[in-house]
mmCIF file of C-alpha atoms in Angstrom:
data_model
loop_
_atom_site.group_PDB
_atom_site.id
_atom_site.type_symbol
_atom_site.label_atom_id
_atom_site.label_comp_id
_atom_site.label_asym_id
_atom_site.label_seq_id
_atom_site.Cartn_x
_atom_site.Cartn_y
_atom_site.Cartn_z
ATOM 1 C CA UNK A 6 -36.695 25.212 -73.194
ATOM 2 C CA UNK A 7 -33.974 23.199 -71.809
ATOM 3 C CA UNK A 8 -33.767 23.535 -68.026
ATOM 4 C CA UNK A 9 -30.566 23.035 -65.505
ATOM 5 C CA UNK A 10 -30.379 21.071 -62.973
ATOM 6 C CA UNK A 11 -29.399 22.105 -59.135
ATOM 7 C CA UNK A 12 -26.412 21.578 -57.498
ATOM 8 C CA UNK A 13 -28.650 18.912 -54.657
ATOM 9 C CA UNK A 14 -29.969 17.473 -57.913
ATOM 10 C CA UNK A 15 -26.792 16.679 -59.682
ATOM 11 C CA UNK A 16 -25.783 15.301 -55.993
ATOM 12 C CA UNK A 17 -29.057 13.045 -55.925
ATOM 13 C CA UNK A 18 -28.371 11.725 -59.358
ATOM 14 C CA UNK A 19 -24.899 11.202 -58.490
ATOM 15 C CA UNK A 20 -25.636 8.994 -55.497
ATOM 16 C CA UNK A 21 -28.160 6.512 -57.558
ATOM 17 C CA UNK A 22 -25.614 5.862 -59.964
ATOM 18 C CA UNK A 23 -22.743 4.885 -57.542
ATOM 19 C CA UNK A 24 -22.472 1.205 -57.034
ATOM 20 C CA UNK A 25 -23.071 -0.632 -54.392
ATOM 21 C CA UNK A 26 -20.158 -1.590 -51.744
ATOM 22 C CA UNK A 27 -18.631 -4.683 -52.479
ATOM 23 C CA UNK A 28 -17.911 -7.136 -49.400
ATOM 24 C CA UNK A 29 -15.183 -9.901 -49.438
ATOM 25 C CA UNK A 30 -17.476 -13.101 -48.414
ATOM 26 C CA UNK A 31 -16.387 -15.259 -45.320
ATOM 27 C CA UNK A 32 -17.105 -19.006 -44.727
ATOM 28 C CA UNK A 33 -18.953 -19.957 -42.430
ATOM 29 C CA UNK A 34 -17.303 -21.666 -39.323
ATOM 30 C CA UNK A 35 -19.443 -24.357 -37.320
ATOM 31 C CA UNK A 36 -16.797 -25.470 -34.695
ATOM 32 C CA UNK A 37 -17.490 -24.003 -31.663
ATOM 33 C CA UNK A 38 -16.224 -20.982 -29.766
ATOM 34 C CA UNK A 39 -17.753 -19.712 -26.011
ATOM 35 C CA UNK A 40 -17.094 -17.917 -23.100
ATOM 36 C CA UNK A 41 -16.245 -20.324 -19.721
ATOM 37 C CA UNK A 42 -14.293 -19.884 -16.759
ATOM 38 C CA UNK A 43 -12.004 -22.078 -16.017
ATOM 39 C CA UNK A 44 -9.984 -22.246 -12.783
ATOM 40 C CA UNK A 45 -6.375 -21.924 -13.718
ATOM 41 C CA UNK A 46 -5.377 -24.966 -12.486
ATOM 42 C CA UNK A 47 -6.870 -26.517 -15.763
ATOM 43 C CA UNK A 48 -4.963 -23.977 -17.852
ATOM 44 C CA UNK A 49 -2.385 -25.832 -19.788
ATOM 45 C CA UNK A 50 0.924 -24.742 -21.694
ATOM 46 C CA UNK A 51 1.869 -27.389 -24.644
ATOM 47 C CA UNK A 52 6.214 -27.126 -24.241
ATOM 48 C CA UNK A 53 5.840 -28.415 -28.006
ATOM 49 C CA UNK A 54 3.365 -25.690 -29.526
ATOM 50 C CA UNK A 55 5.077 -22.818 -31.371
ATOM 51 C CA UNK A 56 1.903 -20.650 -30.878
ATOM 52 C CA UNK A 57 3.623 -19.866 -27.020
ATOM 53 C CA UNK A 58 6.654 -18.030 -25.662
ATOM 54 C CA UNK A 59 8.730 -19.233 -23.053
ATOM 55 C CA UNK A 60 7.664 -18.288 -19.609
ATOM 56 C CA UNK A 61 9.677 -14.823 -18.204
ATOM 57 C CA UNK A 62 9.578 -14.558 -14.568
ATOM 58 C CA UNK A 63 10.557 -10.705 -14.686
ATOM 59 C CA UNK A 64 7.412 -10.032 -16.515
ATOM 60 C CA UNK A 65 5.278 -12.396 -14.476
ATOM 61 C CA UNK A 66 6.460 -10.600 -11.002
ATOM 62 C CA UNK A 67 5.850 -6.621 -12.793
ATOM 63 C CA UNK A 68 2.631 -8.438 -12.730
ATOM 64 C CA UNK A 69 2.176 -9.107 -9.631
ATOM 65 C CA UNK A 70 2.923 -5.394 -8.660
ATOM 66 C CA UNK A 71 0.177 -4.021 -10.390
ATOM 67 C CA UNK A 72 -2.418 -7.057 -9.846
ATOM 68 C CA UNK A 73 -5.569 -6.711 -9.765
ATOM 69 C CA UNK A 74 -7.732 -9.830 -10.714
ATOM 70 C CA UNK A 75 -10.691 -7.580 -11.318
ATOM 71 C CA UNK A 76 -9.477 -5.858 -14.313
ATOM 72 C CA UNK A 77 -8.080 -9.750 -15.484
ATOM 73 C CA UNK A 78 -8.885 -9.839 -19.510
ATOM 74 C CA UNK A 79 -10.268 -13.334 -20.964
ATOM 75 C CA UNK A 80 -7.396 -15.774 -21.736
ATOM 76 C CA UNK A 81 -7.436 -16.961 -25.345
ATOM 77 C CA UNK A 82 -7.534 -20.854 -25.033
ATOM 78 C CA UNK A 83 -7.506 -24.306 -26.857
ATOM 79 C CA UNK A 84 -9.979 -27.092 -26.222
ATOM 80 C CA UNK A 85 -8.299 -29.859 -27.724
ATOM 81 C CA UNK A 86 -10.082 -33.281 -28.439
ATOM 82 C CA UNK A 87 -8.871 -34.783 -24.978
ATOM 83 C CA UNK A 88 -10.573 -32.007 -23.318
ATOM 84 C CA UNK A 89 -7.772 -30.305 -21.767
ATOM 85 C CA UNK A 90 -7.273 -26.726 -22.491
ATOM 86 C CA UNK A 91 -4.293 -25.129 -23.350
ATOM 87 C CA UNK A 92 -3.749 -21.575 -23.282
ATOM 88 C CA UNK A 93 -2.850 -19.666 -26.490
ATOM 89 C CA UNK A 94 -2.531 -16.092 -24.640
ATOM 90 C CA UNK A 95 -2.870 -15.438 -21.063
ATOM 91 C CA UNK A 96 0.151 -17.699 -19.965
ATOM 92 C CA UNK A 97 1.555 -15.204 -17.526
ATOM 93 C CA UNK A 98 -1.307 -13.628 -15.965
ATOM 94 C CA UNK A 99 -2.651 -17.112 -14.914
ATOM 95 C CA UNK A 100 0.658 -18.176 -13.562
ATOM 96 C CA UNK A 101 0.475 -15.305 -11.189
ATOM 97 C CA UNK A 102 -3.324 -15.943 -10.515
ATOM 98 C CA UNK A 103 -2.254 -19.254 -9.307
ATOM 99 C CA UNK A 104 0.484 -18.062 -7.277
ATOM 100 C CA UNK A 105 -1.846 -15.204 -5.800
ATOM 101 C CA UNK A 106 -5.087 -16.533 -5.605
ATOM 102 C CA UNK A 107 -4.470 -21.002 -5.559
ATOM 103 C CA UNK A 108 -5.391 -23.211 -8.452
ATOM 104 C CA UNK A 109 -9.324 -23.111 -7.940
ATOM 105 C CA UNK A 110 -9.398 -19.333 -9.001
ATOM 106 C CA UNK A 111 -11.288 -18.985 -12.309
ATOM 107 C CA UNK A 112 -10.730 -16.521 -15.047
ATOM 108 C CA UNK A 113 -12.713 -15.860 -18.086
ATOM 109 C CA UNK A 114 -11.557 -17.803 -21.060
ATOM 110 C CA UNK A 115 -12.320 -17.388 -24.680
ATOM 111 C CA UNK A 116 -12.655 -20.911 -25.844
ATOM 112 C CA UNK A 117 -11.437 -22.400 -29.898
ATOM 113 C CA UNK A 118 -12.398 -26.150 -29.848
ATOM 114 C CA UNK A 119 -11.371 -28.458 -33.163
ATOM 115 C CA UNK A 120 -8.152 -25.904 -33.729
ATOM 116 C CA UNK A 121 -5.381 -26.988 -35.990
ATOM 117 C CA UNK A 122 -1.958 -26.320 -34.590
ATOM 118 C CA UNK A 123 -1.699 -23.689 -37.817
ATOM 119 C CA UNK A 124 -4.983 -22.095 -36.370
ATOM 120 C CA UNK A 125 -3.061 -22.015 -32.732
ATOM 121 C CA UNK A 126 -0.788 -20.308 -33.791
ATOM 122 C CA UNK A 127 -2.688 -17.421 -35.632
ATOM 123 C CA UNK A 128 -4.390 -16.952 -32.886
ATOM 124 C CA UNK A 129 -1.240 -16.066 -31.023
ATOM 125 C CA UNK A 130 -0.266 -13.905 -33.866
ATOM 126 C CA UNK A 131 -3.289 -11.951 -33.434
ATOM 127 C CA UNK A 132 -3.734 -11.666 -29.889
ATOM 128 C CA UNK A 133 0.314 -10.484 -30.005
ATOM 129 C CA UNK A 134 1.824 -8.959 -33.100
ATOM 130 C CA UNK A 135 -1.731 -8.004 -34.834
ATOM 131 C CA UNK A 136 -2.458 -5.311 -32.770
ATOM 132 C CA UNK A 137 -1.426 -1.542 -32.272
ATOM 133 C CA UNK A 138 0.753 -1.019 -29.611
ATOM 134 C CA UNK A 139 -0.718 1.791 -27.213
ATOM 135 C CA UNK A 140 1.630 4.863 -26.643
ATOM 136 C CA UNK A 141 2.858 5.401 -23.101
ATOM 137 C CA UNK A 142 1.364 8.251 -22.225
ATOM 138 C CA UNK A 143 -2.042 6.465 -23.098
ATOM 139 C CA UNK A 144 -1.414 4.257 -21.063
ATOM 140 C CA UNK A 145 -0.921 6.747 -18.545
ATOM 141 C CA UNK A 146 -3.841 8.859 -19.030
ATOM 142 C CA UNK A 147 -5.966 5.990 -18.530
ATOM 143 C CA UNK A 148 -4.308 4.791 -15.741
ATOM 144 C CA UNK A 149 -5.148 8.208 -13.778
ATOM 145 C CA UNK A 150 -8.726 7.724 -15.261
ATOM 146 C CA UNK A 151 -8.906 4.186 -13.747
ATOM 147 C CA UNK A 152 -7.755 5.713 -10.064
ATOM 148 C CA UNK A 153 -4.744 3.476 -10.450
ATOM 149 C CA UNK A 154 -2.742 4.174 -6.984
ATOM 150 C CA UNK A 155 0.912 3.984 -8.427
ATOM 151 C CA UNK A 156 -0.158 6.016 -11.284
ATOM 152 C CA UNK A 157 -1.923 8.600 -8.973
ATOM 153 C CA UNK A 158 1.139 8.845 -6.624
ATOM 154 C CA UNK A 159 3.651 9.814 -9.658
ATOM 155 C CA UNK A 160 1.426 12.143 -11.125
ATOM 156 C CA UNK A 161 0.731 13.988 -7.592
ATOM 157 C CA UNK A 162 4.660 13.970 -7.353
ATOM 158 C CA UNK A 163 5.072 15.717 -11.320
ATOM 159 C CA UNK A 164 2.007 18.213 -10.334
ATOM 160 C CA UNK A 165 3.600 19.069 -7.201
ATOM 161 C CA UNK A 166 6.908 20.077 -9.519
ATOM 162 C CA UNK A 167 4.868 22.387 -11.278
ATOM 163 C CA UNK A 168 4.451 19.927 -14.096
ATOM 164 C CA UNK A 169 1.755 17.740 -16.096
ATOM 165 C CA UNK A 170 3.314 14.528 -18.187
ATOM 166 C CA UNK A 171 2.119 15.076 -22.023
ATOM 167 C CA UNK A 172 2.759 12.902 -25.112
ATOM 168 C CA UNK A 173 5.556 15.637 -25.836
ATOM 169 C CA UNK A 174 8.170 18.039 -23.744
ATOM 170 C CA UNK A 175 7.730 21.705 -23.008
ATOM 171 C CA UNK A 176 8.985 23.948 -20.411
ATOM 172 C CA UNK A 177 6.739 22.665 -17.854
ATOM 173 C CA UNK A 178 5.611 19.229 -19.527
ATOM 174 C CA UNK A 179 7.239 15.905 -19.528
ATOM 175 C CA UNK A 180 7.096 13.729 -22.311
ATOM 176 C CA UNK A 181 9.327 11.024 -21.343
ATOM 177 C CA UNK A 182 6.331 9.041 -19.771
ATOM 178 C CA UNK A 183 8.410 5.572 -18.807
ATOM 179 C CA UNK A 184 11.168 7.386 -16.997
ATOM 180 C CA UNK A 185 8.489 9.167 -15.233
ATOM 181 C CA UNK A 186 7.211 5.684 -14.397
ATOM 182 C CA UNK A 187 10.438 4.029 -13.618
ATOM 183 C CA UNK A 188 12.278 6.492 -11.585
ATOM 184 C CA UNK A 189 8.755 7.044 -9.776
ATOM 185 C CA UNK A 190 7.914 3.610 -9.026
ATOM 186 C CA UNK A 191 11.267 2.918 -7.286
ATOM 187 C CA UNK A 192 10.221 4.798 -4.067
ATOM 188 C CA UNK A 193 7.792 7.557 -2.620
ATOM 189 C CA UNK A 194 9.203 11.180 -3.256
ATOM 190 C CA UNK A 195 12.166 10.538 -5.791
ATOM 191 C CA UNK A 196 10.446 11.723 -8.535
ATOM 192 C CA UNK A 197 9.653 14.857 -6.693
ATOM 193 C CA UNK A 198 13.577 15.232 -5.919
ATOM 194 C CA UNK A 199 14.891 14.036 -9.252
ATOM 195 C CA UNK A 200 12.421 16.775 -10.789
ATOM 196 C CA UNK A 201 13.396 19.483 -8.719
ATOM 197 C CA UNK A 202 17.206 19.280 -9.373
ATOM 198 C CA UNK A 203 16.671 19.015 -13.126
ATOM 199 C CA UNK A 204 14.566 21.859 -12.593
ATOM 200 C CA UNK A 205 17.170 23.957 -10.742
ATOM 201 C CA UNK A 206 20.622 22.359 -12.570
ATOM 202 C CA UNK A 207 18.862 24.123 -16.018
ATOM 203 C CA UNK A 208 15.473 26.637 -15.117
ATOM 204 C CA UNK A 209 13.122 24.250 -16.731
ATOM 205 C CA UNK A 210 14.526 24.024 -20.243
ATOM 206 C CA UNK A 211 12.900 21.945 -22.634
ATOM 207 C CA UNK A 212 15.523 19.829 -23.080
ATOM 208 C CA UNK A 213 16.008 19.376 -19.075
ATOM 209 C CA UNK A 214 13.157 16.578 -18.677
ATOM 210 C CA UNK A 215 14.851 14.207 -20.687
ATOM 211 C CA UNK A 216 14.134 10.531 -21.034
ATOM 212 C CA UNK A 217 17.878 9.358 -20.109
ATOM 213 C CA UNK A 218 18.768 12.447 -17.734
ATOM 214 C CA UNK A 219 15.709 11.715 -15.634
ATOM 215 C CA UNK A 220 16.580 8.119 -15.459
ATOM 216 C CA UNK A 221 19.773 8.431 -14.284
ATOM 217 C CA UNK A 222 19.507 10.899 -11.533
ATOM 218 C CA UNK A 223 17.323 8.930 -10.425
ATOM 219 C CA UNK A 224 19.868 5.769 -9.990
ATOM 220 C CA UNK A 225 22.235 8.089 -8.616
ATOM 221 C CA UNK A 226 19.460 9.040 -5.459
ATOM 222 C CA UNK A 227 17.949 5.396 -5.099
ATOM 223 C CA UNK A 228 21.736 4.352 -4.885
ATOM 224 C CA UNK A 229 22.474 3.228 -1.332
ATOM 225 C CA UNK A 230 22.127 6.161 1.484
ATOM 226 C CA UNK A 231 23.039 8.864 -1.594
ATOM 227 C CA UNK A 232 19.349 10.232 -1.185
ATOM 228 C CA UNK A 233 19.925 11.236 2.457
ATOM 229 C CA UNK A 234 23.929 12.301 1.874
ATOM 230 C CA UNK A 235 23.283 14.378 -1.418
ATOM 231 C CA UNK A 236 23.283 18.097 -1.055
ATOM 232 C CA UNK A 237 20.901 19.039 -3.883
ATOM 233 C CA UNK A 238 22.185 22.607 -4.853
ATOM 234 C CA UNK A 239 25.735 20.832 -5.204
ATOM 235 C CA UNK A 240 24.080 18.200 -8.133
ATOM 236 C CA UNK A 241 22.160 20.943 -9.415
ATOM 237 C CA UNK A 242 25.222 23.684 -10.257
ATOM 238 C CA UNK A 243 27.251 20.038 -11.273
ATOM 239 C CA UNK A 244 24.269 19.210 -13.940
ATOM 240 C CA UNK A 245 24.182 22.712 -14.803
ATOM 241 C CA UNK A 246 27.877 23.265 -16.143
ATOM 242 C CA UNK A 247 27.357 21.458 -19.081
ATOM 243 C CA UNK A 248 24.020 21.512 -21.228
ATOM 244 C CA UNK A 249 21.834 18.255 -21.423
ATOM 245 C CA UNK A 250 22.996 16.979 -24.909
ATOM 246 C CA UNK A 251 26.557 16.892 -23.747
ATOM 247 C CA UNK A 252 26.028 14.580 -21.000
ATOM 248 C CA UNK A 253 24.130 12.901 -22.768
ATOM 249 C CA UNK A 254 26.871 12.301 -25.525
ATOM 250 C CA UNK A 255 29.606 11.224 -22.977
ATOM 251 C CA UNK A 256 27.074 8.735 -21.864
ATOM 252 C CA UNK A 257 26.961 7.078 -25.047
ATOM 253 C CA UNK A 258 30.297 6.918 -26.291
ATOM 254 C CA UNK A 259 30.932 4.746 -22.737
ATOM 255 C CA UNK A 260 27.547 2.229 -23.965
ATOM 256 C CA UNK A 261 29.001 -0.511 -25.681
ATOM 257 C CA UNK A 262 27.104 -0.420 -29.724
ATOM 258 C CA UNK A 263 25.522 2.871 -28.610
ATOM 259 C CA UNK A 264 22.397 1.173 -26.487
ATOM 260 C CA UNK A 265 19.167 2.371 -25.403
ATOM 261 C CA UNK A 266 17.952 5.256 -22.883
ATOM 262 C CA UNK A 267 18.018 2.345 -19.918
ATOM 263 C CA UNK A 268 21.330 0.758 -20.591
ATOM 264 C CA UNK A 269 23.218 4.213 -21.633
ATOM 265 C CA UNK A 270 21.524 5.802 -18.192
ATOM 266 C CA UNK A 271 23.882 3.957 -15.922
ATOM 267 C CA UNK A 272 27.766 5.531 -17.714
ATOM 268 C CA UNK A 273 25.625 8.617 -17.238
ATOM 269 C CA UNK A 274 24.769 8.430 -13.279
ATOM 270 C CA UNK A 275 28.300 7.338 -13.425
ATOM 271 C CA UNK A 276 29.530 10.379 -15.213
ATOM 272 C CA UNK A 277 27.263 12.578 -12.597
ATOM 273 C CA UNK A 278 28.567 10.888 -9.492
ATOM 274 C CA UNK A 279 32.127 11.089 -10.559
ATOM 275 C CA UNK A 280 31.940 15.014 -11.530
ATOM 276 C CA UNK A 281 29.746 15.610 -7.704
ATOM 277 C CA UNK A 282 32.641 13.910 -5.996
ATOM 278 C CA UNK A 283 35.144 15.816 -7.594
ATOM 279 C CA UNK A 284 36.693 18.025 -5.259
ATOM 280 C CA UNK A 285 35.231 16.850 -2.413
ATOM 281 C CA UNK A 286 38.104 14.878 1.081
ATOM 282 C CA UNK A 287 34.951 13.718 3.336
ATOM 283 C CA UNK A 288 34.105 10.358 2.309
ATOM 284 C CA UNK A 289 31.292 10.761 4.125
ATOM 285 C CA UNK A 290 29.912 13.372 2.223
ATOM 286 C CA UNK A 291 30.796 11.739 -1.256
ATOM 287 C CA UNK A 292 27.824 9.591 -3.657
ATOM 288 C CA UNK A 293 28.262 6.119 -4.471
ATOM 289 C CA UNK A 294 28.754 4.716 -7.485
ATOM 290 C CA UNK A 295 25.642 2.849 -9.119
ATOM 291 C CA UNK A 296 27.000 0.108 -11.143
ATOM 292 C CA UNK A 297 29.396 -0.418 -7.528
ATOM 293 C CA UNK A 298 26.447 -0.681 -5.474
ATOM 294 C CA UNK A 299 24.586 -3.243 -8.132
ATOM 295 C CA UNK A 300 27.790 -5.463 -8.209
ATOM 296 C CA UNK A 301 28.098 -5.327 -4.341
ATOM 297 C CA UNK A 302 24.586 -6.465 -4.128
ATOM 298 C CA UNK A 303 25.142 -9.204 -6.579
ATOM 299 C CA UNK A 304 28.241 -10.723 -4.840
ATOM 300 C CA UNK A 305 26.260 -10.371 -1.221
ATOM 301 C CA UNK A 306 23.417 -12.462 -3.121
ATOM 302 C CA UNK A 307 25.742 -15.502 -4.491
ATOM 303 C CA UNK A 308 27.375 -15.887 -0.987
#
């Protein structure tokens, strides 16, 4: 009498039968790669080698705001056959070590010897452009997990507002992480007065902690003395005449080929000033203008 089989049979059958993965093979590479530290005084950059980008101050001094050499990740670097190394990735960072810490300070290095300049440069590729970029508010949640102090600060600053930075916006969340960072890195307790305005110009609306809206109030009270002069009730029943979007819009028609939350947040702290001081005879009592302030600083600087 034929017999069937059970459902965990049919499964163990099943499994014999599939094949076996198939794995791509690899050759094997003999030249030799190690870990060393190296003091970055022997760290080289080759002005001919494509597998580099030019050196950017700005990004080398937002590094030395948040240094700290014991978090410093291994450099990627070339040993070539004159025994100089050259770095591949890590440029920056060992520039500022330098400038912090004096030529004899070592860092880890992850060493390529016998590299072609072809191989140099695909190891730039993948230690740049090969890898997922992490999302802001990653960044942020790990930064809080790694006691960061900055980090810390702004996040007391949102709590204190009644409010918790997520990866999207809510009534009482934030999702616009780098304004949060921005306008909160500029000074101790603006993001706490930025947040509270919004909050009052618009009762916590979802669409009141937005990206360019925070951003620009907060030129508006880092401007100058327009942090101590500023009556905030004024700013807030200002913001609150017209709805978020339609600031918003005004901005960008001024932004020359539309531009991005940064660039359009200036025409739209100009926009706010302009409507606050509307009305108003004291001088005194009037806000002043961002993008006058930034070209009076400029000229003071080139005299």
């Amino acid at each position: 009498m034929a017999t069937t089989k059970t459902a965990a049979a049919k499964k163990a059958v099943g499994k014999q039968r599939s094949k076996p993965p198939q794995y791509e093979p690899v050759s094997v590479d003999k030249r030799p790669v190690y870990h060393q530290k190296i003091p970055v005084g022997q760290l080289e950059i080759d002005p001919k080698l494509d597998a580099q980008r030019m050196f950017q101050r700005q990004w080398a001094n937002k590094l030395h705001k948040i240094w700290n050499p014991k978090v410093l990740m291994a450099a990627i670097v070339s040993k070539r056959a004159d025994g100089r190394f050259y770095l591949l990735d890590g440029q920056h960072s060992s520039r500022v070590a330098e400038e912090k810490h004096g030529p004899d300070f070592e860092r880890h290095c992850m060493v390529y010897e016998q590299l072609t300049p072809a191989e140099e440069a695909a190891l730039f590729l993948a230690a740049n452009r090969d890898r997922k970029a992490v999302r802001p508010v990653d960044n942020y949640r790990v930064a809080l997990t790694a006691e960061d102090p900055l980090v810390t600060r702004i996040n007391d600053e949102v709590v204190a507002c009644g409010l918790t930075v997520t990866g999207s916006t809510s009534v009482n969340q934030i999702g616009a992480v780098q304004a949060v960072l921005a306008v909160g890195s500029k000074r101790e307790g603006l993001l706490t007065q930025v947040l509270t305005i919004l909050g009052d110009a618009w009762m916590k609306d979802r669409s009141t902690w937005d990206n360019m809206m925070i951003r620009a109030v907060g030129m508006v009270l880092d401007t100058e003395t327009n942090g101590e002069v500023v009556q905030p009730d004024r700013l807030a029943k200002v913001l609150g005449k017209l709805p978020v979007r339609f600031w918003k819009t005004n901005a960008v028609r001024m932004t020359p080929s539309g531009g991005g939350s940064n660039s359009r947040s200036l025409p739209l702290a100009e926009n706010i000033v302009t409507a606050y001081n509307s009305g108003l005879r004291d001088r005194k009592k009037m806000l002043v203008s961002p993008a006058r302030a930034t070209v009076a600083g400029a000229e003071e600087s080139t005299e």
